[in-house]
């Protein structure tokens, strides 16, 4: 099943996600459906709050042959080395701006088999982990862009918000 992706202005994007207590059939189905939704939207990542689900779950597929299903992630380490790179988000369509992030991340999570995974990642994967983790904390990439970039997208953001909160 493909979910409807919540757009900027939807309150689910600004709600702190709750930990997953038990990995049951429902959680596995949500993860499956999130992967399907991400692929249909040609995204490299999708977090549960983006489809209106208030749980600490996200999926990532950067095209390296591994579809990551991430449950209750914890960031263990972020490098001091920062890099700025352009980002976008399925919940903020049409806006792409540079975001400064750590080049390297060490992250711990439970996978769909209930196994604890510790993964170290950099470049695109490291950035995707940080971007998706932020969603669980109710943070969007546009919160982290420069003030100048922010001013450039203010109008677009207002339009997205107007559209997504329209009844
Ligand atoms: Zn996003």
PDB file of N, CA and C and ligand atoms in Angstrom, residues 13 45-47 50 87-92 101 131-132 135 139-141, ligand 1:
ATOM      1  N   UNK A  13       4.473  16.276  10.974  1.00  0.00           N
ATOM      2  CA  UNK A  13       5.896  16.545  10.720  1.00  0.00           C
ATOM      3  C   UNK A  13       6.547  17.303  11.874  1.00  0.00           C
ATOM      4  N   UNK A  45      14.835   8.221   1.074  1.00  0.00           N
ATOM      5  CA  UNK A  45      14.500   7.949   2.462  1.00  0.00           C
ATOM      6  C   UNK A  45      13.093   8.425   2.779  1.00  0.00           C
ATOM      7  N   UNK A  46      12.514   7.794   3.801  1.00  0.00           N
ATOM      8  CA  UNK A  46      11.174   8.198   4.230  1.00  0.00           C
ATOM      9  C   UNK A  46      11.022   7.830   5.707  1.00  0.00           C
ATOM     10  N   UNK A  47      10.543   8.792   6.481  1.00  0.00           N
ATOM     11  CA  UNK A  47      10.345   8.552   7.913  1.00  0.00           C
ATOM     12  C   UNK A  47       8.847   8.479   8.217  1.00  0.00           C
ATOM     13  N   UNK A  50       6.329  11.295   8.136  1.00  0.00           N
ATOM     14  CA  UNK A  50       5.999  11.811   6.806  1.00  0.00           C
ATOM     15  C   UNK A  50       4.754  11.154   6.209  1.00  0.00           C
ATOM     16  N   UNK A  87      20.065  19.356  -0.238  1.00  0.00           N
ATOM     17  CA  UNK A  87      19.075  18.366   0.198  1.00  0.00           C
ATOM     18  C   UNK A  87      17.687  18.768  -0.248  1.00  0.00           C
ATOM     19  N   UNK A  88      16.843  17.777  -0.331  1.00  0.00           N
ATOM     20  CA  UNK A  88      15.423  17.994  -0.558  1.00  0.00           C
ATOM     21  C   UNK A  88      14.673  17.049   0.353  1.00  0.00           C
ATOM     22  N   UNK A  89      13.361  17.099   0.298  1.00  0.00           N
ATOM     23  CA  UNK A  89      12.552  16.246   1.168  1.00  0.00           C
ATOM     24  C   UNK A  89      11.197  16.020   0.509  1.00  0.00           C
ATOM     25  N   UNK A  90      10.720  14.778   0.548  1.00  0.00           N
ATOM     26  CA  UNK A  90       9.431  14.464  -0.076  1.00  0.00           C
ATOM     27  C   UNK A  90       8.291  15.267   0.558  1.00  0.00           C
ATOM     28  N   UNK A  91       8.500  15.717   1.788  1.00  0.00           N
ATOM     29  CA  UNK A  91       7.456  16.498   2.473  1.00  0.00           C
ATOM     30  C   UNK A  91       7.588  17.996   2.219  1.00  0.00           C
ATOM     31  N   UNK A  92       8.672  18.381   1.544  1.00  0.00           N
ATOM     32  CA  UNK A  92       8.874  19.796   1.217  1.00  0.00           C
ATOM     33  C   UNK A  92       9.166  19.880  -0.290  1.00  0.00           C
ATOM     34  N   UNK A 101      26.029  19.201   7.419  1.00  0.00           N
ATOM     35  CA  UNK A 101      25.877  18.025   8.286  1.00  0.00           C
ATOM     36  C   UNK A 101      27.237  17.369   8.504  1.00  0.00           C
ATOM     37  N   UNK A 131      19.202  13.044   8.078  1.00  0.00           N
ATOM     38  CA  UNK A 131      17.967  13.689   7.620  1.00  0.00           C
ATOM     39  C   UNK A 131      16.734  12.930   8.151  1.00  0.00           C
ATOM     40  N   UNK A 132      16.760  11.604   8.014  1.00  0.00           N
ATOM     41  CA  UNK A 132      15.603  10.807   8.457  1.00  0.00           C
ATOM     42  C   UNK A 132      15.484  10.807   9.979  1.00  0.00           C
ATOM     43  N   UNK A 135      13.649  13.771  11.206  1.00  0.00           N
ATOM     44  CA  UNK A 135      12.183  13.685  11.095  1.00  0.00           C
ATOM     45  C   UNK A 135      11.560  13.128  12.376  1.00  0.00           C
ATOM     46  N   UNK A 139      12.201  17.603  13.229  1.00  0.00           N
ATOM     47  CA  UNK A 139      13.049  18.626  12.596  1.00  0.00           C
ATOM     48  C   UNK A 139      13.036  18.411  11.080  1.00  0.00           C
ATOM     49  N   UNK A 140      12.938  19.507  10.347  1.00  0.00           N
ATOM     50  CA  UNK A 140      12.974  19.433   8.880  1.00  0.00           C
ATOM     51  C   UNK A 140      14.259  20.088   8.370  1.00  0.00           C
ATOM     52  N   UNK A 141      14.688  19.684   7.170  1.00  0.00           N
ATOM     53  CA  UNK A 141      15.969  20.215   6.666  1.00  0.00           C
ATOM     54  C   UNK A 141      15.937  21.728   6.486  1.00  0.00           C
TER      55      UNK A 141
HETATM   56 ZN1  LIG B   1      12.641  14.444   4.599  1.00  0.00          ZN
END
